GROMACS .gro file of C-alpha atoms in nm:
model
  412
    1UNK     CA    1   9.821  11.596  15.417
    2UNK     CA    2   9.480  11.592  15.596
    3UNK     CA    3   9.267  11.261  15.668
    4UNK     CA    4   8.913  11.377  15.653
    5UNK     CA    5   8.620  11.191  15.833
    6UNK     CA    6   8.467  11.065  15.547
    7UNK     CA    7   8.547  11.069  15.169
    8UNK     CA    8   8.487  11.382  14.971
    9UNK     CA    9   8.437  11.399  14.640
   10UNK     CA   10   8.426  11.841  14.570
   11UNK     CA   11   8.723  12.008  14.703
   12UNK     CA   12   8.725  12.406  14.614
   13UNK     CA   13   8.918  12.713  14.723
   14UNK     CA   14   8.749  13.044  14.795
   15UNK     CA   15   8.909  13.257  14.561
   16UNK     CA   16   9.110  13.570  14.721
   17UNK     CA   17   9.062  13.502  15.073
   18UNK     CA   18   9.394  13.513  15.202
   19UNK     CA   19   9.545  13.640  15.530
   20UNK     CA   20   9.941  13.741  15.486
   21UNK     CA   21  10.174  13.905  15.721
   22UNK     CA   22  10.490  14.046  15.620
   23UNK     CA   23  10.684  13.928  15.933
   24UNK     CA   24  10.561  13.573  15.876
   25UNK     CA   25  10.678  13.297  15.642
   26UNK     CA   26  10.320  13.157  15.569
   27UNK     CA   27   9.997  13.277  15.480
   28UNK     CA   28   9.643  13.135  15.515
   29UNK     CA   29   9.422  12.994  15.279
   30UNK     CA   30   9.080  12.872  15.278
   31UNK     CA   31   8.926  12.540  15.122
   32UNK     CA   32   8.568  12.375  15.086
   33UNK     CA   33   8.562  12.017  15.135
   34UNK     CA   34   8.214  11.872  15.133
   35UNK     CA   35   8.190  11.505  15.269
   36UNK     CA   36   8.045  11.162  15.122
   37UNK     CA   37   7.897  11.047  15.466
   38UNK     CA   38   7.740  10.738  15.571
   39UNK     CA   39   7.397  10.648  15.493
   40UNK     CA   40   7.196  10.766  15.831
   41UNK     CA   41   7.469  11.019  15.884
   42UNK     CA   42   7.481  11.393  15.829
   43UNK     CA   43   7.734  11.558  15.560
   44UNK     CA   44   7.845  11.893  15.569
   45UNK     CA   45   8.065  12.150  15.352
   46UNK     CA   46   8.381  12.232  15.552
   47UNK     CA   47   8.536  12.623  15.513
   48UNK     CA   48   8.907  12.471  15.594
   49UNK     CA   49   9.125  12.724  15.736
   50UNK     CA   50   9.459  12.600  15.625
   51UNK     CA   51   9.883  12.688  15.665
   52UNK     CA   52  10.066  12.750  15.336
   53UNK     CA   53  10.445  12.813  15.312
   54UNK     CA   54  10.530  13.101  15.154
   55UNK     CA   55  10.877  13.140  15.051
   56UNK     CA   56  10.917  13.462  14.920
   57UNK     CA   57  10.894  13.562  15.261
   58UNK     CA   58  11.218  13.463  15.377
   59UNK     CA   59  11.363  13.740  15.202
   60UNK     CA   60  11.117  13.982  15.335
   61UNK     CA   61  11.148  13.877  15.732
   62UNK     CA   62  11.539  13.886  15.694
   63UNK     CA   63  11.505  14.265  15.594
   64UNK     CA   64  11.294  14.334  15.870
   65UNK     CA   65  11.533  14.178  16.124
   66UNK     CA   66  11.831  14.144  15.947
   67UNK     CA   67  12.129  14.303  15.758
   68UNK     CA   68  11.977  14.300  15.456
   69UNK     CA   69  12.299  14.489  15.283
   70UNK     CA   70  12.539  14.182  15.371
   71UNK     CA   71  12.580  13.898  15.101
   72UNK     CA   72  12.499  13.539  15.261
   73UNK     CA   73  12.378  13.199  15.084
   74UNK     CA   74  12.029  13.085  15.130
   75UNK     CA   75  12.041  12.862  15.431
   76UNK     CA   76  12.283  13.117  15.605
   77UNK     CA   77  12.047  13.402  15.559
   78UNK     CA   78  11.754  13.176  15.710
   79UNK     CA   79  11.905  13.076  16.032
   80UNK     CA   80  12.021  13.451  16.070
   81UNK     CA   81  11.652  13.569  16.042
   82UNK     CA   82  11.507  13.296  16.250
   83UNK     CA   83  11.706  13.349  16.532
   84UNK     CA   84  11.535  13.688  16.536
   85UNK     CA   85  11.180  13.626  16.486
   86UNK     CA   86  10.928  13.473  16.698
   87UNK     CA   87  10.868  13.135  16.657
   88UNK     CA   88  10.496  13.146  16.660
   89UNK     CA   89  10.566  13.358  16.246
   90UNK     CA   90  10.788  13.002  16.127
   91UNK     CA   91  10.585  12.779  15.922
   92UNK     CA   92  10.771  12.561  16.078
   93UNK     CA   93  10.551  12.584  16.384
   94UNK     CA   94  10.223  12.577  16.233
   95UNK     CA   95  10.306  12.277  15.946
   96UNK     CA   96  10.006  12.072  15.934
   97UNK     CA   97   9.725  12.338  16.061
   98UNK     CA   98   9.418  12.258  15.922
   99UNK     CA   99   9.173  12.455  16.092
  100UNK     CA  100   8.727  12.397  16.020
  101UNK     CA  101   8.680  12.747  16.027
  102UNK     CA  102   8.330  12.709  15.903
  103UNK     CA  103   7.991  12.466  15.867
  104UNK     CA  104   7.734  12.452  15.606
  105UNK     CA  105   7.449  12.152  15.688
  106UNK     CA  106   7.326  11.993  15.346
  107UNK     CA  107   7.053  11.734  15.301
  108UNK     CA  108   7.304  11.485  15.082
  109UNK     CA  109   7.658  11.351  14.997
  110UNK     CA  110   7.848  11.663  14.848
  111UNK     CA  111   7.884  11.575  14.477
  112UNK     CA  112   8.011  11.909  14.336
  113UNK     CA  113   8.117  12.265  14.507
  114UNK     CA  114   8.150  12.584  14.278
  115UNK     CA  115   8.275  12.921  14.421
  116UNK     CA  116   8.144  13.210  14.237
  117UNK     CA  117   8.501  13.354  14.080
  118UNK     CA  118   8.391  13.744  14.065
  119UNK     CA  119   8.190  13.726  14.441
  120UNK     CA  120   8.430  13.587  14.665
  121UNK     CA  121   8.238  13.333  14.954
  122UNK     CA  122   7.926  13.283  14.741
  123UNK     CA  123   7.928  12.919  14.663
  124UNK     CA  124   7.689  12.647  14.509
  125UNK     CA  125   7.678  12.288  14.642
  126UNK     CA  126   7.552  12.010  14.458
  127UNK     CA  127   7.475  11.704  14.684
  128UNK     CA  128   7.333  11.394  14.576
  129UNK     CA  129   6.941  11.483  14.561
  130UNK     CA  130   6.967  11.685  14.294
  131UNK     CA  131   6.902  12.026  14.447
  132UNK     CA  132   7.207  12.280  14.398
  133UNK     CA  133   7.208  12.576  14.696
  134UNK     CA  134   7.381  12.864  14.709
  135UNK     CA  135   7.504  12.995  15.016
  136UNK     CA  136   7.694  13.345  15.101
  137UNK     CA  137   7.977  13.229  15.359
  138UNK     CA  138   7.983  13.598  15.494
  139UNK     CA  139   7.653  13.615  15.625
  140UNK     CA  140   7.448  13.417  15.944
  141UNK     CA  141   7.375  13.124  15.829
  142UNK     CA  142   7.074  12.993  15.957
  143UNK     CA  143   6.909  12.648  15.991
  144UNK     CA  144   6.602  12.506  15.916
  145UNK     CA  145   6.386  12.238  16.121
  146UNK     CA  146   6.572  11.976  16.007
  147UNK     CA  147   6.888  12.092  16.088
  148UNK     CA  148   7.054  12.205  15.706
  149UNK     CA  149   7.168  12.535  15.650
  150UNK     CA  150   6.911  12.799  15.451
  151UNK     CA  151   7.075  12.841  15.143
  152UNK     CA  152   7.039  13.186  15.004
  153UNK     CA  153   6.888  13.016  14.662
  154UNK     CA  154   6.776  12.692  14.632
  155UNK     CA  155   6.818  12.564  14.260
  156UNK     CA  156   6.533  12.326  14.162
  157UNK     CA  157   6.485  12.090  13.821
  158UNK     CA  158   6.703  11.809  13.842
  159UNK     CA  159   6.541  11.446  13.914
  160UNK     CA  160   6.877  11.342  14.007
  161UNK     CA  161   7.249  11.402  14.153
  162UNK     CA  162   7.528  11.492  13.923
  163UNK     CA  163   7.844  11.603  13.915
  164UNK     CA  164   7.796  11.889  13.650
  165UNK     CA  165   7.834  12.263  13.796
  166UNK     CA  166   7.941  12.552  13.647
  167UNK     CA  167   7.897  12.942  13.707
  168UNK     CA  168   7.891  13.165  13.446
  169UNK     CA  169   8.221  13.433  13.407
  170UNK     CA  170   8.063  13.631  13.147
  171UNK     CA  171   7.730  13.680  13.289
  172UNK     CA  172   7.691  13.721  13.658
  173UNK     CA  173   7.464  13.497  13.806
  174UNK     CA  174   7.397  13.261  13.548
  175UNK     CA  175   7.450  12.874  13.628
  176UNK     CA  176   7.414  12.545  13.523
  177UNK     CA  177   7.413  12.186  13.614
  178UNK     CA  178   7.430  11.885  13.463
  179UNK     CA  179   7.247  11.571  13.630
  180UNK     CA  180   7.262  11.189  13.594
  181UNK     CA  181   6.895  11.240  13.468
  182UNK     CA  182   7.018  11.364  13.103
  183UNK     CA  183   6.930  11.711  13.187
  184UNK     CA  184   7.153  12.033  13.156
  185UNK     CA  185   6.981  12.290  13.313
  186UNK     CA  186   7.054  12.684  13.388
  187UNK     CA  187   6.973  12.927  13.626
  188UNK     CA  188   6.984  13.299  13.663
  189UNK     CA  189   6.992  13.401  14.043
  190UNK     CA  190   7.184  13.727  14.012
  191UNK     CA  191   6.946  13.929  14.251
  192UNK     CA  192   6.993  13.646  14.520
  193UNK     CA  193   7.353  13.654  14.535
  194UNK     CA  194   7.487  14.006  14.636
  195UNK     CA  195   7.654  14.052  14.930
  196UNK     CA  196   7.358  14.330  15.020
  197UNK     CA  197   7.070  14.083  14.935
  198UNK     CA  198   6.825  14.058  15.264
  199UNK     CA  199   6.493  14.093  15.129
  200UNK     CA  200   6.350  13.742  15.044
  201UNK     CA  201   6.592  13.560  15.256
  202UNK     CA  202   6.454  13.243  15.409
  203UNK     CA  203   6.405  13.269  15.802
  204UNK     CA  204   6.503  12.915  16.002
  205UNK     CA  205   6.170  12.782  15.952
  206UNK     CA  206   6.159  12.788  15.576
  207UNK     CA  207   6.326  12.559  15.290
  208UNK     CA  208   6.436  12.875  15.090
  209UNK     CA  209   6.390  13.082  14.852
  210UNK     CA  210   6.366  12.798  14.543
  211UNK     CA  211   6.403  12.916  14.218
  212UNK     CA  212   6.334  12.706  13.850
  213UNK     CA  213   6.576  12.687  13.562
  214UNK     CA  214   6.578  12.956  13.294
  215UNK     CA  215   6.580  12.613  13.020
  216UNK     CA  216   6.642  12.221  13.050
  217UNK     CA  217   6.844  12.162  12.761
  218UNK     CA  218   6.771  11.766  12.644
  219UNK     CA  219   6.965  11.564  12.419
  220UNK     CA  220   7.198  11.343  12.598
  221UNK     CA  221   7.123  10.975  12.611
  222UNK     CA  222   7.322  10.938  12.912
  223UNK     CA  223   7.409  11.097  13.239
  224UNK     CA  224   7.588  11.421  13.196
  225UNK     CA  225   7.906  11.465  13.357
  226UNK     CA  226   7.947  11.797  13.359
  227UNK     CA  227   7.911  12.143  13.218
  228UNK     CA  228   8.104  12.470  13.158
  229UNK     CA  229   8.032  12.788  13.038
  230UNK     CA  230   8.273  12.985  12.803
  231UNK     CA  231   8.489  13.209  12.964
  232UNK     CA  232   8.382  13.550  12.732
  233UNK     CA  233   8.089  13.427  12.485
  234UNK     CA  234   7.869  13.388  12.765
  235UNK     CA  235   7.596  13.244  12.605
  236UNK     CA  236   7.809  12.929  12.493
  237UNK     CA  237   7.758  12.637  12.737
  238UNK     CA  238   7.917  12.358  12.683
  239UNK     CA  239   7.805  11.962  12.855
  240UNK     CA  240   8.021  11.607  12.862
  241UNK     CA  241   7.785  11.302  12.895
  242UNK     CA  242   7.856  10.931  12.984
  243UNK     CA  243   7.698  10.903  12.600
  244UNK     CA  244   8.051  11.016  12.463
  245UNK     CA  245   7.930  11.307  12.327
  246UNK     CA  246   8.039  11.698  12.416
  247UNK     CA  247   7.749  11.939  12.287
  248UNK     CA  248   7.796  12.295  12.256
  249UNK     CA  249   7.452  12.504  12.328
  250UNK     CA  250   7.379  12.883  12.226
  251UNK     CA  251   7.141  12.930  12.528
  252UNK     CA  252   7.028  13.243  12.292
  253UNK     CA  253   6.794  12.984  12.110
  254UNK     CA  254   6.833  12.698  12.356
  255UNK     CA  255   6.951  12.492  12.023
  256UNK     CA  256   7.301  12.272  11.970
  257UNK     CA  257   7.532  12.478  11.787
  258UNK     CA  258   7.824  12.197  11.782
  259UNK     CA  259   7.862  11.818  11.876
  260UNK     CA  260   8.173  11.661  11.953
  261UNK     CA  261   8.042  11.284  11.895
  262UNK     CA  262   8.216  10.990  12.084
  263UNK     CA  263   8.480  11.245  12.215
  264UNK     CA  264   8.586  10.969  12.405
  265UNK     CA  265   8.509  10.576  12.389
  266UNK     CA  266   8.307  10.462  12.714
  267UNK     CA  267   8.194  10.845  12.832
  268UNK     CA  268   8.350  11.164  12.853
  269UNK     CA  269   8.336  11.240  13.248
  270UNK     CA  270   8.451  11.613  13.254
  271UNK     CA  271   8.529  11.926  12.997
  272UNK     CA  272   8.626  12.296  13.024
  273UNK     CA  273   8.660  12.574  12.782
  274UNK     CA  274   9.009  12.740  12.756
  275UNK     CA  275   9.015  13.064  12.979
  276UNK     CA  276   9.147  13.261  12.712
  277UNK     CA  277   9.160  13.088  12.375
  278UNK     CA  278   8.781  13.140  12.190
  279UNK     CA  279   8.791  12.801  12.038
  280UNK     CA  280   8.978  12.545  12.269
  281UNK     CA  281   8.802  12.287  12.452
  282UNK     CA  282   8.974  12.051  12.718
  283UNK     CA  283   8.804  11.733  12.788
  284UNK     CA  284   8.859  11.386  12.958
  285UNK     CA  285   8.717  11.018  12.965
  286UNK     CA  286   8.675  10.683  13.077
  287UNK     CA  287   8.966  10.573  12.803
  288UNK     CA  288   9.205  10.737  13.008
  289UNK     CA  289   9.290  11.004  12.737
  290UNK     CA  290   9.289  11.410  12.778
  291UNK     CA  291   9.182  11.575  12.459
  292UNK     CA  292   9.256  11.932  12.339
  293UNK     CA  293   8.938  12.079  12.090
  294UNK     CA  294   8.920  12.289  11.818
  295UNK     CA  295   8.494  12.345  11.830
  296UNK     CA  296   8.496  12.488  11.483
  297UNK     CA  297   8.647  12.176  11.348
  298UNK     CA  298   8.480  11.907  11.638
  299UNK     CA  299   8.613  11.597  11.415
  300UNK     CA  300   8.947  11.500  11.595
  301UNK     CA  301   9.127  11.661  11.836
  302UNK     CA  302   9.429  11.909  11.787
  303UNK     CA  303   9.573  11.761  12.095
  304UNK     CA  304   9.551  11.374  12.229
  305UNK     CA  305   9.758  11.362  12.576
  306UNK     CA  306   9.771  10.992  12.726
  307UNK     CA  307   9.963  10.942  13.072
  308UNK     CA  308   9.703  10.872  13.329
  309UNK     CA  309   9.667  10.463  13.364
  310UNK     CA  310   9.302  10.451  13.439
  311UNK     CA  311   8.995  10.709  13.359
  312UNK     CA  312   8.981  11.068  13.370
  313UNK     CA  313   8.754  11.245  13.606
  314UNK     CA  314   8.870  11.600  13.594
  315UNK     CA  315   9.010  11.878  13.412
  316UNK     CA  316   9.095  12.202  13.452
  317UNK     CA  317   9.266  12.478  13.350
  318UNK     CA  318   9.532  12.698  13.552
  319UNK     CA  319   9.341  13.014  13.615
  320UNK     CA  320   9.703  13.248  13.558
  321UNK     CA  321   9.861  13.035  13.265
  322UNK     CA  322   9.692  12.958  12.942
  323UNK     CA  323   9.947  12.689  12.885
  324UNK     CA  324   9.900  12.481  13.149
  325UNK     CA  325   9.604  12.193  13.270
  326UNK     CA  326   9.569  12.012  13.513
  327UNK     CA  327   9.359  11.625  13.555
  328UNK     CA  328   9.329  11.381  13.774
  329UNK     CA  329   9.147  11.010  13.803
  330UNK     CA  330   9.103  10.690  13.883
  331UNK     CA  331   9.478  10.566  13.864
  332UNK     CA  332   9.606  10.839  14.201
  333UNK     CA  333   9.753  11.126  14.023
  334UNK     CA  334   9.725  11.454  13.961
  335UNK     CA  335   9.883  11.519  13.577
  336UNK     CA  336   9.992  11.883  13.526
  337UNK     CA  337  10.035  11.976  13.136
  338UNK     CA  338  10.259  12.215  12.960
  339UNK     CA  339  10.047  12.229  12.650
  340UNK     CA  340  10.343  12.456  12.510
  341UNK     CA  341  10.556  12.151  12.491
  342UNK     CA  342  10.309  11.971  12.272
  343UNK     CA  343  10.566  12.004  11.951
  344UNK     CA  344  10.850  11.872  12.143
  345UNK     CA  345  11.007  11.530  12.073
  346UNK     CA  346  10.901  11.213  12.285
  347UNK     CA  347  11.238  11.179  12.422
  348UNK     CA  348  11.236  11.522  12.569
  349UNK     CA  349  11.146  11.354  12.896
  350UNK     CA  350  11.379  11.131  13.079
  351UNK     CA  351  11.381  10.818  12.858
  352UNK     CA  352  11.094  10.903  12.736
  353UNK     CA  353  10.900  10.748  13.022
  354UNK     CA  354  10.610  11.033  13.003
  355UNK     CA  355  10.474  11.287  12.706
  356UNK     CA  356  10.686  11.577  12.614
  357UNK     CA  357  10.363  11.745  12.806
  358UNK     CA  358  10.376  11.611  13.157
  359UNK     CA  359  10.534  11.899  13.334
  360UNK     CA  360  10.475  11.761  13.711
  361UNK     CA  361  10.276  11.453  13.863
  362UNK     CA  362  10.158  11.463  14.214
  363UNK     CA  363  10.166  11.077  14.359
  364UNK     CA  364  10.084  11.143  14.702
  365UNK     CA  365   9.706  10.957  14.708
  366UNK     CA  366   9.670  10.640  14.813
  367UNK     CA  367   9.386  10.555  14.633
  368UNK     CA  368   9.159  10.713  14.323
  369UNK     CA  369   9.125  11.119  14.319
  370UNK     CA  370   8.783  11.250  14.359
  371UNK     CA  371   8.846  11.591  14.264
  372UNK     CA  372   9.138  11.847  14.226
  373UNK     CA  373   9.129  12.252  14.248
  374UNK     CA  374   9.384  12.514  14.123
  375UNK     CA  375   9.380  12.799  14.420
  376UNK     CA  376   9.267  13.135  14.205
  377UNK     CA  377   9.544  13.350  14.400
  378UNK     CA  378   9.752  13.530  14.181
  379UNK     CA  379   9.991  13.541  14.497
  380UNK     CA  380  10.020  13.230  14.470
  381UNK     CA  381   9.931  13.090  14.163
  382UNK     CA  382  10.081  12.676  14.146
  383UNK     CA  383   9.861  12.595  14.514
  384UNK     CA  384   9.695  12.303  14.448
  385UNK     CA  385   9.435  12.103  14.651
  386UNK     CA  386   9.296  11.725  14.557
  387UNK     CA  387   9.117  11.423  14.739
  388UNK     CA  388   9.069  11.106  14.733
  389UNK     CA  389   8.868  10.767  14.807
  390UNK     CA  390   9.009  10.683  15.135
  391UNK     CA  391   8.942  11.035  15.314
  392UNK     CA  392   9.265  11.230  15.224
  393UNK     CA  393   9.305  11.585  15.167
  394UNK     CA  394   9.650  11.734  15.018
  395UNK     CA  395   9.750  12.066  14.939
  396UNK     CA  396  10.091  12.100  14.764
  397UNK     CA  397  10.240  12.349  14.552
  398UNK     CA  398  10.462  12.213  14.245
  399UNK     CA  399  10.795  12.447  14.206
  400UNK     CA  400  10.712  12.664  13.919
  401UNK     CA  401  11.094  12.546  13.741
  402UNK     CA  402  10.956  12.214  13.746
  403UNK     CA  403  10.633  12.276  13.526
  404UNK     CA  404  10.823  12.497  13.298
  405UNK     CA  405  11.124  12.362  13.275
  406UNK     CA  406  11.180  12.430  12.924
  407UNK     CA  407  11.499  12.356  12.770
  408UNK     CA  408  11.585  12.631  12.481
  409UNK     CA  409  11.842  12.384  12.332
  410UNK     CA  410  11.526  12.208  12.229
  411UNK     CA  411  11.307  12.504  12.142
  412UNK     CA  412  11.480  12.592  11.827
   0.00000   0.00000   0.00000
């Protein structure tokens, strides 16, 4: 647990930047926390150097200094290896490090932060004006005369903030954004991005190199929430709007190929396409409800999940289990879902106080969630980071036999 300076509301992790040692019992991670400052006062994206257990390693570091042939219990085999290693390796000596490794200057509140999945430190920031920059983490970073960082693309056509963001998996590059001016728009910055790109790069007295969207997509009658882009049809992009609605676009023609109208009743505030699955759609809304889609049949859902006590603001799949989603909102929690155990019975969980669904819930805010991340390490897979209204910053890891605790008895 972390109390920021200010309230963020975009919390990200840099995919596959990790630091492990095989004679210590933690590794490090790195997360982006952008800041919701006060008017007059600068905000900033954070690179957060932070401590993670790692308990595998306990195994590992008794091997190196222990007998690793004789048979002790757990705790045993822990004191017996950390009476032989240096104290400065124990988690237990770092617990609560939290380290800014790393500054990016932006000209607004931090509304959304995307890290490119296949490129790792490329990231786009949305603040609050509307503009969306991308920066490259790994190189200098310089500043311009009024102090913000020079962003190695500067992503112009909004009128507006927003909270929509998305990069596309399929096509590397491509991006889009959805504002609280209606608009979805896209972007393809693919020579701008490569780790080797210096030509064209702004020097500290410029804004940037700007760049205009491929299309504005119109249609919404409200602010758009956000935006994702499906995971292998690349040219599928799908946007949630405070007008209820979830439309589907082929950016081939620019054209609607699907609309899920009123997907939920007051807005839809956030929706993702499945990471494997062709035709599943998560989404969530201001009734409080997560919904599971079937886009070739956009009527009902296949899936309604209610447990959260106030809106939705976020959804989002885990990026090494097909089964399993995670949301958060307004009522403090962080809701991780077992969609396997959808055909289970309602009393499945302990008198039947939550849905068959509701593998794990994280309670630890003290007031509404701003946004939640899965960490994209396959080392470590269940790392989870979240924020909140009053300036907190958690990262926890549920145990993996709690969100898939299934119970073959009641499999059959």
């Amino acid at each position: 647990m972390h109390t920021l300076e200010w309230p963020s509301l975009a919390v990200e992790w840099i995919p596959d930047r990790r630091f492990a040692d095989p004679e210590r019992d933690y590794t490090l991670n790195y997360v982006l926390v952008g800041t919701q400052a006060a008017r007059g006062q600068p905000n900033v994206v954070r690179v957060m150097e932070v401590a993670v257990a790692n308990p595998e390693a306990a195994g590992v570091m008794y091997d190196l200094y222990g007998d690793a042939d004789m048979d002790h219990g757990d705790a045993e085999m822990e004191e017996m290896y950390k009476a032989c290693v240096d104290p400065g390796k124990l988690f237990t000596n770092v617990q609560g490090h939290l380290a800014c490794e790393q500054v990016v200057h932006v000209d607004a509140p931090v509304l959304r932060i995307r890290a490119l999945p296949v490129e790792t430190n490329i990231v786009a920031v949305k603040t609050a004006s509307g503009f969306v920059g991308v920066y490259n983490l790994v190189q200098d970073l310089a500043t311009d005369a009024r102090g913000h960082t020079v962003p190695e693309a500067l992503l112009r056509g909004h009128k507006a903030g927003g909270f929509g963001l998305a990069w596309n998996v399929a096509k590397l590059g491509h991006i889009a954004s959805g504002g609280d001016d209606g608009l979805v728009n896209y972007w393809d910055i693919q020579h701008r991005i490569s780790v080797d790109y210096v030509e064209g790069g702004a020097g500290p007295d410029l804004i940037g190199p700007e760049v205009q969207p491929l299309q504005r997509l119109t249609g919404h009658s409200d602010v758009v929430t956000d935006v994702t882009w499906h995971e292998t049809h690349g040219h599928l992009l799908a946007s949630a709007s405070m007008d209820g609605d979830v439309r589907i676009w082929d950016t081939r023609f620019n054209t609607v190929c699907t609309t899920i109208s009123g997907a939920h009743v007051g807005g839809t505030t956030s929706a993702q396409f499945h990471p494997v699955g062709a035709f599943q759609l998560a989404t969530g809304g201001m009734d409080s409800a997560v919904h599971l889609w079937d886009i070739r049949r956009p009527h009902d859902p296949v899936v309604a999940l209610a447990y959260h006590g106030r809106a939705v603001q976020a959804v989002q799949w885990s990026p090494f289990d097909e089964r399993v989603l995670a949301s958060s909102g307004d009522d403090g929690r962080v809701v991780v879902w077992d969609i396997g155990k959808a055909s289970l019975p309602y009393a499945y969980s302990e008198e039947g106080l939550a849905p068959p669904e509701v593998s794990f819930v994280h309670l630890g805010h003290m007031g509404r969630v701003t946004a939640h991340a899965w960490s994209r390490c396959r080392q470590d897979p269940l790392l989870m980071a979240s924020t909140d209204t009053v300036n907190g910053l958690q990262i926890y890891r549920p145990r993996e036999s709690v969100v898939k605790d299934f119970i073959p008895s009641l499999m059959r």
